[in-house]
Structure formats: structure tokens, C-alpha cells
Short mmCIF file of C-alpha atoms in Angstrom, two decimals:
data_model
loop_
_atom_site.label_atom_id
_atom_site.label_comp_id
_atom_site.label_asym_id
_atom_site.label_seq_id
_atom_site.Cartn_x
_atom_site.Cartn_y
_atom_site.Cartn_z
CA UNK A 1 -18.76 -10.62 -17.19
CA UNK A 2 -15.16 -11.17 -17.72
CA UNK A 3 -12.87 -8.08 -17.92
CA UNK A 4 -9.32 -7.18 -18.22
CA UNK A 5 -8.30 -4.05 -15.82
CA UNK A 6 -5.81 -1.74 -17.25
CA UNK A 7 -4.01 0.90 -15.19
CA UNK A 8 -1.07 3.56 -16.16
CA UNK A 9 1.46 4.92 -13.89
CA UNK A 10 0.98 8.09 -15.67
CA UNK A 11 -2.57 8.33 -13.96
CA UNK A 12 -2.49 7.18 -10.48
CA UNK A 13 -5.87 5.64 -9.34
CA UNK A 14 -7.38 5.08 -12.71
CA UNK A 15 -8.57 1.92 -14.04
CA UNK A 16 -9.83 0.82 -17.28
CA UNK A 17 -12.06 -2.23 -17.84
CA UNK A 18 -12.57 -3.82 -21.11
CA UNK A 19 -14.24 -7.20 -21.91
CA UNK A 20 -11.43 -10.00 -21.63
CA UNK A 21 -9.62 -10.51 -24.51
CA UNK A 22 -10.41 -7.05 -26.44
CA UNK A 23 -7.81 -5.03 -27.51
CA UNK A 24 -7.37 -1.67 -25.58
CA UNK A 25 -5.78 0.34 -28.26
CA UNK A 26 -9.00 1.35 -30.05
CA UNK A 27 -10.23 3.16 -26.40
CA UNK A 28 -7.19 4.97 -26.23
CA UNK A 29 -8.10 7.37 -28.86
CA UNK A 30 -11.20 8.52 -26.80
CA UNK A 31 -10.58 11.98 -25.08
CA UNK A 32 -11.56 10.58 -21.47
CA UNK A 33 -8.38 8.69 -21.81
CA UNK A 34 -5.97 11.40 -23.03
CA UNK A 35 -2.93 11.03 -20.65
CA UNK A 36 -3.42 7.10 -19.97
CA UNK A 37 0.03 6.44 -21.16
CA UNK A 38 1.70 3.08 -21.39
CA UNK A 39 -1.13 1.27 -20.00
CA UNK A 40 -0.85 -2.49 -18.78
CA UNK A 41 -2.94 -4.99 -17.95
CA UNK A 42 -3.29 -5.38 -14.10
CA UNK A 43 -5.56 -8.22 -13.90
CA UNK A 44 -8.57 -9.92 -15.29
CA UNK A 45 -11.79 -10.25 -13.01
CA UNK A 46 -14.63 -12.08 -13.55
CA UNK A 47 -18.22 -10.41 -11.79
CA UNK A 48 -22.01 -10.37 -12.09
CA UNK A 49 -24.44 -7.50 -11.08
CA UNK A 50 -24.20 -8.44 -7.21
CA UNK A 51 -20.42 -9.00 -7.17
CA UNK A 52 -18.71 -6.76 -4.50
CA UNK A 53 -16.01 -4.82 -6.25
CA UNK A 54 -13.90 -2.41 -4.34
CA UNK A 55 -14.81 1.42 -5.17
CA UNK A 56 -16.80 0.07 -8.14
CA UNK A 57 -20.26 -0.63 -8.92
CA UNK A 58 -20.42 -3.81 -10.98
CA UNK A 59 -23.76 -2.74 -12.88
CA UNK A 60 -22.35 0.66 -13.69
CA UNK A 61 -19.03 -0.86 -15.01
CA UNK A 62 -21.28 -3.63 -17.22
CA UNK A 63 -23.77 -0.68 -18.51
CA UNK A 64 -20.35 1.46 -19.64
CA UNK A 65 -18.73 -1.52 -21.39
CA UNK A 66 -21.87 -2.41 -23.28
CA UNK A 67 -22.50 1.28 -24.34
CA UNK A 68 -18.99 2.29 -25.20
CA UNK A 69 -16.73 -0.71 -24.81
CA UNK A 70 -14.90 0.59 -21.95
CA UNK A 71 -15.35 1.85 -18.18
CA UNK A 72 -12.94 4.31 -16.59
CA UNK A 73 -12.79 3.65 -12.80
CA UNK A 74 -11.45 6.42 -10.55
CA UNK A 75 -10.18 5.71 -7.19
CA UNK A 76 -9.86 8.22 -4.64
CA UNK A 77 -8.05 7.73 -1.17
CA UNK A 78 -8.48 10.67 1.24
CA UNK A 79 -6.74 10.93 4.68
CA UNK A 80 -8.71 12.47 7.65
CA UNK A 81 -7.23 14.18 10.30
CA UNK A 82 -4.71 12.46 12.16
CA UNK A 83 -4.94 12.47 16.11
CA UNK A 84 -1.94 13.69 17.79
CA UNK A 85 -2.50 11.03 20.40
CA UNK A 86 -2.93 8.18 17.91
CA UNK A 87 0.46 9.24 16.13
CA UNK A 88 2.24 9.63 19.46
CA UNK A 89 1.24 6.07 20.50
CA UNK A 90 2.05 4.78 16.82
CA UNK A 91 5.32 6.38 17.08
CA UNK A 92 6.02 5.37 20.56
CA UNK A 93 5.29 1.79 19.77
CA UNK A 94 7.24 1.50 16.48
CA UNK A 95 10.46 3.12 17.98
CA UNK A 96 10.08 0.53 21.07
CA UNK A 97 9.66 -2.36 18.49
CA UNK A 98 12.68 -1.25 16.62
CA UNK A 99 14.56 -1.65 20.19
CA UNK A 100 15.25 2.22 20.80
CA UNK A 101 14.17 1.64 24.39
CA UNK A 102 12.10 3.84 26.58
CA UNK A 103 14.09 7.11 25.50
CA UNK A 104 13.91 6.59 21.75
CA UNK A 105 10.33 5.58 22.20
CA UNK A 106 9.18 8.98 24.46
CA UNK A 107 11.08 11.10 21.54
CA UNK A 108 9.10 9.07 18.61
CA UNK A 109 5.93 9.74 20.50
CA UNK A 110 6.25 13.30 20.79
CA UNK A 111 7.88 13.97 17.28
CA UNK A 112 4.87 12.06 16.09
CA UNK A 113 2.66 14.05 17.84
CA UNK A 114 4.18 16.95 16.86
CA UNK A 115 4.39 16.38 13.05
CA UNK A 116 0.54 14.98 13.08
CA UNK A 117 -0.62 18.64 14.84
CA UNK A 118 1.40 20.25 12.09
CA UNK A 119 -0.38 18.52 9.16
CA UNK A 120 -3.80 19.15 10.82
CA UNK A 121 -2.78 22.91 10.95
CA UNK A 122 -1.60 23.00 7.52
CA UNK A 123 -4.79 21.37 6.30
CA UNK A 124 -7.13 23.45 8.33
CA UNK A 125 -5.08 26.61 6.87
CA UNK A 126 -5.63 25.15 3.48
CA UNK A 127 -9.17 24.65 3.62
CA UNK A 128 -9.00 20.92 3.54
CA UNK A 129 -7.09 17.84 2.40
CA UNK A 130 -4.01 18.61 0.56
CA UNK A 131 -3.66 15.04 -0.65
CA UNK A 132 -3.88 14.13 -4.53
CA UNK A 133 -5.34 11.34 -6.03
#
């Protein structure tokens, strides 16, 4: 199946698949696409039932398009807890690579560890991820 994939800056992480060459406008009247404002064609893809697609099942997309003419794919990216040690190493390496020397790398490492621990503490207090999709 060959599809045009549309996205909208108004709805982050939402993609609408329709058959290649079909107009999108008639589907925008569907209640499930309210808020999908100023859509634009992101890309055209061709796939079959066994094609690997990122965050999507080609069989479900095909079935949805055949049933109602379009498919809505929502992607969700969540971050897990960031290790203070990992953040410290990353911050130190970044500072060193930017030429801030040993002292700058140490300061960046300590600051990164503090920020990671504070972010994890905020997540724990709120009961989970505070990221929005």
C-alpha cells in the first residue's frame, strides 16, 4: 500500500495516513481529527503487511484505511529516570569537548548530576513522568 502521511504542528506526535493521492480534506471533518489544524504532507511511504514501520503496525494501518479511509497514528516518547552518574559523565565529556578544561568539565559534571537528581525527584513527587506527548 502506498500512503501519504500528514502531520500538524498543532498536534505533536500525531500522523494521519491516507491512500497516496487521496485528498485529506474530507477526513478532517471527522471528530477524531479535531485540532489537526494546518496539516501538511510529511512524506509518502509504500509498505506491505510485513514492512517494519516505526511505532506503527502496517496491518492495522491498512485495515483502518480500508474501513474509514484514513488512519491516525499517535507516537509517544517517554523518558525514563536519568542516572545522576550518567548525566555527570555526559556533562563532563561535553564540557571537555567544548574546551572548558578539567575545571569546567568537573563543574559541568557536578551540575549535570544535580539537575538529573532534581528531575528524578520531581518525577517521584508527581507520581511519574511529567513529559507531555
